[in-house]
XYZ file of C-alpha atoms in Angstrom:
421
model
C 60.410 -170.824 106.966
C 62.762 -173.372 108.466
C 64.916 -173.675 105.343
C 65.243 -169.916 105.024
C 66.315 -169.656 108.664
C 68.934 -172.359 108.151
C 70.330 -170.511 105.135
C 70.512 -167.314 107.165
C 72.276 -169.303 109.889
C 74.771 -170.669 107.341
C 75.797 -167.128 106.493
C 76.186 -166.403 110.215
C 78.283 -169.578 110.502
C 80.636 -168.244 107.823
C 80.866 -164.883 109.600
C 81.472 -166.546 112.970
C 84.201 -168.774 111.577
C 85.900 -165.805 109.943
C 85.656 -163.771 113.149
C 87.253 -166.312 115.467
C 89.442 -168.595 113.374
C 92.207 -166.017 112.891
C 93.262 -166.453 116.513
C 94.366 -170.008 115.716
C 96.323 -168.970 112.609
C 98.512 -166.201 114.004
C 101.684 -168.282 114.107
C 101.308 -169.431 110.504
C 100.505 -165.920 109.269
C 103.464 -164.537 111.213
C 105.861 -166.998 109.578
C 104.408 -166.580 106.076
C 104.394 -162.762 106.011
C 107.510 -162.323 108.182
C 105.796 -160.318 110.899
C 105.590 -160.713 114.668
C 102.792 -162.674 116.318
C 101.481 -159.504 118.052
C 101.325 -157.795 114.652
C 99.424 -160.769 113.256
C 97.085 -160.491 116.224
C 96.055 -157.045 114.996
C 94.194 -158.825 112.184
C 91.681 -159.996 114.798
C 91.433 -156.528 116.329
C 91.043 -154.799 112.952
C 88.194 -157.120 111.952
C 86.365 -156.641 115.263
C 86.814 -152.861 115.274
C 85.920 -152.604 111.583
C 82.705 -154.511 112.258
C 81.848 -152.412 115.304
C 82.479 -149.066 113.627
C 80.870 -149.887 110.278
C 77.696 -151.683 111.409
C 75.574 -148.646 112.420
C 76.350 -146.353 109.448
C 75.969 -149.192 106.969
C 72.612 -150.104 108.503
C 71.471 -146.492 108.148
C 72.737 -146.151 104.570
C 71.006 -149.339 103.441
C 67.788 -148.862 105.410
C 65.695 -148.377 102.248
C 67.039 -151.497 100.555
C 64.861 -154.600 100.255
C 66.127 -157.146 102.771
C 66.884 -159.786 100.147
C 69.044 -157.367 98.185
C 70.773 -156.249 101.380
C 71.580 -159.814 102.462
C 72.924 -160.813 99.051
C 75.052 -157.662 98.818
C 76.425 -158.235 102.310
C 77.426 -161.830 101.557
C 78.994 -160.779 98.252
C 81.180 -158.169 99.979
C 82.035 -160.611 102.778
C 82.974 -163.421 100.399
C 85.007 -161.105 98.162
C 86.868 -159.725 101.169
C 87.877 -163.206 102.299
C 88.941 -164.203 98.782
C 91.215 -161.162 98.699
C 92.522 -162.113 102.159
C 93.469 -165.540 100.827
C 95.361 -163.876 97.961
C 96.947 -160.978 99.890
C 100.750 -161.040 99.377
C 101.633 -158.488 102.066
C 100.595 -157.589 105.603
C 99.159 -154.116 104.758
C 97.021 -155.587 102.004
C 95.837 -158.349 104.335
C 94.795 -155.721 106.895
C 92.822 -153.871 104.215
C 91.024 -157.026 103.114
C 90.048 -157.760 106.711
C 88.293 -154.391 106.848
C 86.407 -155.238 103.636
C 85.347 -158.621 105.033
C 84.276 -156.901 108.262
C 82.106 -154.493 106.255
C 80.266 -157.420 104.677
C 79.862 -159.108 108.056
C 78.637 -155.850 109.627
C 75.967 -155.603 106.939
C 74.968 -159.246 107.073
C 74.527 -160.165 110.727
C 71.990 -157.463 111.739
C 70.117 -157.867 108.443
C 69.930 -161.641 108.885
C 68.632 -161.240 112.444
C 66.030 -158.707 111.312
C 64.966 -160.978 108.438
C 64.616 -163.926 110.818
C 62.436 -161.858 113.151
C 60.247 -160.677 110.274
C 59.465 -164.108 108.836
C 58.671 -165.749 112.182
C 55.354 -165.410 114.027
C 55.627 -163.383 117.264
C 55.489 -166.430 119.534
C 58.471 -168.028 117.746
C 60.593 -164.937 117.203
C 63.055 -165.833 119.950
C 63.694 -169.215 118.368
C 64.132 -167.625 114.949
C 66.761 -165.242 116.294
C 68.424 -168.116 118.135
C 68.643 -170.121 114.909
C 70.540 -167.346 113.143
C 72.754 -166.595 116.132
C 73.274 -170.333 116.469
C 75.308 -170.122 113.283
C 77.820 -168.006 115.203
C 78.002 -170.424 118.107
C 78.253 -173.501 115.887
C 81.232 -171.760 114.305
C 82.874 -171.797 117.745
C 82.331 -175.533 118.134
C 82.925 -176.699 114.548
C 84.092 -173.987 112.175
C 87.000 -172.711 114.253
C 88.506 -176.148 115.029
C 88.076 -177.199 111.383
C 89.581 -173.964 110.101
C 92.502 -174.236 112.515
C 93.148 -177.828 111.455
C 93.130 -176.895 107.757
C 95.234 -173.831 108.434
C 97.965 -175.959 109.973
C 98.917 -176.874 106.399
C 98.373 -173.381 104.949
C 96.457 -170.528 106.578
C 95.252 -169.382 103.165
C 93.280 -172.628 102.819
C 91.268 -171.580 105.856
C 90.406 -168.326 104.126
C 89.236 -170.300 101.099
C 87.079 -172.409 103.433
C 85.355 -169.231 104.629
C 84.960 -168.135 100.995
C 83.278 -171.453 100.186
C 80.899 -171.141 103.147
C 79.969 -167.607 102.156
C 79.456 -168.603 98.531
C 77.159 -171.508 99.450
C 75.073 -169.272 101.712
C 74.950 -166.614 98.972
C 73.788 -169.094 96.334
C 71.187 -170.637 98.619
C 69.707 -167.296 99.645
C 69.711 -166.051 96.050
C 67.592 -169.026 94.992
C 65.393 -169.670 98.021
C 65.058 -166.415 99.933
C 61.614 -165.190 99.010
C 58.694 -163.765 100.887
C 60.575 -161.605 103.396
C 58.280 -158.771 104.477
C 59.509 -155.441 103.138
C 60.800 -152.997 105.738
C 58.637 -150.045 106.583
C 59.339 -146.828 104.727
C 62.697 -145.591 105.936
C 62.530 -142.283 107.833
C 64.864 -139.361 107.311
C 68.192 -139.141 109.059
C 66.860 -137.090 111.967
C 64.018 -139.527 112.621
C 66.381 -142.471 112.224
C 68.587 -141.138 115.015
C 65.653 -140.875 117.420
C 66.228 -144.396 118.872
C 69.704 -143.291 119.953
C 68.085 -140.808 122.327
C 66.155 -143.606 124.023
C 67.915 -144.505 127.256
C 66.693 -148.094 126.895
C 68.657 -148.375 123.663
C 71.770 -146.861 125.215
C 71.483 -149.053 128.296
C 71.031 -152.124 126.106
C 74.165 -151.268 124.152
C 76.053 -150.685 127.400
C 74.928 -154.005 128.856
C 76.031 -155.889 125.743
C 79.401 -154.104 125.710
C 80.171 -154.767 129.383
C 79.022 -158.360 129.225
C 81.122 -159.285 126.209
C 84.235 -157.653 127.611
C 83.739 -160.002 130.567
C 83.144 -163.010 128.314
C 86.053 -162.383 125.975
C 88.558 -161.425 128.678
C 88.431 -164.977 130.008
C 87.791 -166.820 126.737
C 90.906 -165.441 125.031
C 93.039 -166.493 127.991
C 91.111 -169.653 128.840
C 94.229 -171.813 128.414
C 95.919 -169.697 131.080
C 92.910 -169.800 133.396
C 92.544 -173.603 133.354
C 96.269 -174.422 133.252
C 96.223 -175.852 136.818
C 93.815 -178.526 135.550
C 95.342 -179.151 132.124
C 99.046 -178.651 132.753
C 100.753 -179.035 129.401
C 98.312 -181.702 128.188
C 96.931 -180.434 124.877
C 94.231 -183.109 124.807
C 92.760 -181.832 128.080
C 92.672 -178.272 126.821
C 91.088 -179.439 123.550
C 88.365 -181.217 125.504
C 87.640 -178.077 127.525
C 87.460 -175.941 124.380
C 85.204 -178.481 122.683
C 82.801 -178.535 125.639
C 82.813 -174.724 125.619
C 81.797 -174.762 121.955
C 79.022 -177.295 122.488
C 77.732 -175.338 125.479
C 77.672 -172.177 123.359
C 75.565 -173.915 120.712
C 73.199 -175.304 123.347
C 72.946 -171.923 125.048
C 71.955 -170.157 121.841
C 69.388 -172.837 120.982
C 67.882 -173.027 124.472
C 68.074 -169.273 124.948
C 65.664 -168.622 122.098
C 63.139 -171.050 123.520
C 63.568 -169.667 127.015
C 62.945 -166.120 125.757
C 59.710 -167.218 124.073
C 58.551 -169.033 127.213
C 59.922 -166.959 130.101
C 60.492 -163.495 128.664
C 63.568 -161.492 127.804
C 64.191 -160.047 131.270
C 64.218 -163.411 133.038
C 66.668 -164.953 130.575
C 68.923 -161.892 130.518
C 69.187 -161.413 134.280
C 69.574 -165.125 135.009
C 72.169 -165.592 132.285
C 74.350 -162.659 133.328
C 74.114 -163.672 137.001
C 75.172 -167.256 136.284
C 78.077 -166.115 134.123
C 79.244 -163.705 136.844
C 79.114 -166.506 139.403
C 81.173 -168.717 137.096
C 83.916 -166.114 136.644
C 84.107 -165.493 140.374
C 84.359 -169.238 141.054
C 86.863 -170.033 138.275
C 90.040 -169.541 140.380
C 88.912 -172.514 142.460
C 87.144 -174.520 139.738
C 90.269 -174.390 137.557
C 92.212 -176.494 140.057
C 90.568 -179.683 138.756
C 89.532 -180.984 135.360
C 85.970 -181.620 136.568
C 85.710 -178.077 137.874
C 87.050 -176.596 134.630
C 84.577 -178.586 132.558
C 81.735 -177.538 134.848
C 82.816 -173.911 134.420
C 82.808 -173.887 130.614
C 79.567 -175.856 130.481
C 77.636 -173.485 132.750
C 79.167 -170.161 131.729
C 79.062 -170.692 127.964
C 75.542 -172.103 128.150
C 74.225 -169.053 129.994
C 76.427 -166.517 128.170
C 75.047 -167.399 124.743
C 71.496 -167.634 126.042
C 72.086 -164.090 127.291
C 73.349 -163.050 123.849
C 70.023 -164.103 122.327
C 68.069 -162.174 124.946
C 70.164 -159.033 124.409
C 69.492 -159.075 120.657
C 65.815 -159.912 121.205
C 65.379 -156.996 123.574
C 66.973 -154.527 121.189
C 64.809 -155.688 118.272
C 61.654 -155.433 120.387
C 62.214 -151.820 121.471
C 61.314 -150.491 118.006
C 60.522 -153.171 115.400
C 60.517 -150.627 112.562
C 64.119 -149.771 113.456
C 65.165 -153.369 114.164
C 68.029 -153.488 111.608
C 69.578 -150.319 113.040
C 69.112 -151.414 116.642
C 70.513 -154.875 115.941
C 73.490 -153.314 114.189
C 74.130 -151.208 117.293
C 73.885 -154.315 119.442
C 76.304 -156.144 117.137
C 78.681 -153.191 117.292
C 78.616 -153.277 121.078
C 79.249 -157.032 121.016
C 82.234 -156.721 118.688
C 83.630 -153.729 120.577
C 83.410 -155.837 123.711
C 85.235 -158.657 121.952
C 87.925 -156.259 120.726
C 88.333 -154.701 124.167
C 88.300 -158.092 125.860
C 91.809 -158.954 124.681
C 93.284 -155.796 126.157
C 91.221 -156.039 129.339
C 92.255 -159.675 129.795
C 95.923 -158.824 129.314
C 95.713 -156.085 131.944
C 93.865 -158.384 134.343
C 96.452 -161.151 133.954
C 99.249 -158.650 134.570
C 97.627 -157.132 137.655
C 95.970 -160.154 139.255
C 98.051 -163.055 137.954
C 97.115 -166.135 135.917
C 94.921 -167.668 138.597
C 92.942 -164.685 139.840
C 92.407 -162.622 136.680
C 88.878 -164.078 136.055
C 87.748 -162.061 139.086
C 87.976 -158.951 136.888
C 85.496 -160.530 134.469
C 83.278 -161.338 137.428
C 83.274 -157.659 138.407
C 82.459 -156.579 134.829
C 79.659 -159.142 134.637
C 78.218 -157.816 137.899
C 78.185 -154.326 136.378
C 76.363 -155.741 133.351
C 73.940 -157.496 135.727
C 73.221 -154.228 137.512
C 72.531 -152.551 134.174
C 70.244 -155.391 133.082
C 68.281 -155.361 136.344
C 67.875 -151.585 136.508
C 67.003 -150.975 132.875
C 64.588 -153.874 132.379
C 62.640 -153.699 135.614
C 58.965 -153.272 135.097
C 58.013 -149.716 135.937
C 54.428 -148.782 136.641
C 53.394 -145.451 135.189
C 50.796 -143.127 136.565
C 48.697 -143.813 133.503
C 48.674 -147.517 134.283
C 47.719 -147.068 137.912
C 44.882 -144.668 137.185
C 43.487 -146.392 134.113
C 39.925 -147.526 134.601
C 39.274 -149.221 131.319
C 40.950 -152.169 129.635
C 41.811 -150.048 126.597
C 43.540 -147.443 128.732
C 45.408 -150.092 130.676
C 46.597 -151.678 127.454
C 47.715 -148.436 125.851
C 49.599 -147.075 128.878
C 52.830 -149.066 128.465
C 53.148 -148.022 124.828
C 52.328 -144.403 125.593
C 55.006 -144.318 128.286
C 57.556 -146.081 126.095
C 57.772 -149.017 128.495
C 58.068 -152.701 127.709
C 55.969 -155.198 129.614
C 56.754 -158.775 130.569
C 53.353 -159.941 129.415
C 52.748 -161.895 126.231
C 52.137 -159.769 123.132
C 48.556 -159.065 122.113
C 47.231 -160.262 118.744
C 48.347 -157.970 115.932
C 46.109 -156.166 113.511
C 48.970 -155.575 111.030
C 50.712 -158.958 110.733
C 52.974 -157.824 107.908
C 55.218 -155.943 110.377
C 57.061 -157.384 113.404
C 55.438 -156.574 116.707
C 57.285 -155.514 119.824
C 58.122 -158.499 122.003
C 57.301 -157.848 125.611
C 60.145 -158.061 128.138
């Protein structure tokens, strides 16, 4: 199981590198294609929006596919899209290839998360999800700096690096990915849309969207936020970014273990609360190098632990629909990332370079309110009046609620079981 999870994480690492490395290549792309830097920046936006828009319909269209076939197809499309990006001679063609790469990424990430959940026993499902999502966070710490360094010579070389990562993951999964439980028989379109009428699903999507607007609004403009501590010293800023990447990796890794031990609700509420506190304190923490390092360490640690809990919660609401629900969660995450740039720009303009993180603090508090309200344990009338153990056990499922208790032993181990919140 471990090797298969690492291969799934390698694919996520390629996707994460491709998602974030463009931000460090905008100047080189601008000079090469004779376009403005803001126009080059639209490559990041197009990828994020393409991912967000395409993830749910692609998940629905491929719901009947075996997971191995789906993963290999996704990586093929992703790798091909990046190869075409490396070869694109004009800006319009480069934009089109970014949409193709986003389509592959939108197929891959939810499918990889669902595959990880299906091959792990219930008590280790959080760690399995964290391993795959860890590929994204490791990309922040390693893939993006490496890609930016290579791209300093030629941005197209960075695209070829992503192609190589995708190809290695594709080859490894083609050879070694066996034994993934088949998905349950896919329902019709009407039945497949039923989860979208569940307010828990909609609230989960909303929480993810709000939280990642908050995260990205500060992360994109982190150099501006910590400028009082770094001045014009590039080495100080590099250190802060490196610590942020390491904290993201640690947060994803620890978040999976915390979910398995403490439950989804505890990790989610604690993580969002700590991130909100960090954003609200940043205007003062940014005055010193020690304060800035403390900020990125705490906020990125808890933010990526929260990301694991958000995905885990969505997958647990309806295990049979996990790929669709995870694709919706991924869409919300990428929409938040896409909106974060605009929201951060507005916040900087309205509040100034020192105080703009307060806007992220307010957004994070909204996400915290959503997380608290929608995951609180509600006691149904059936639960309070039940007189037998069987009735007490069946009440949460009958009411559509999710408990914080550990899951009961399964009688059908071939399918993922709901993970209690």
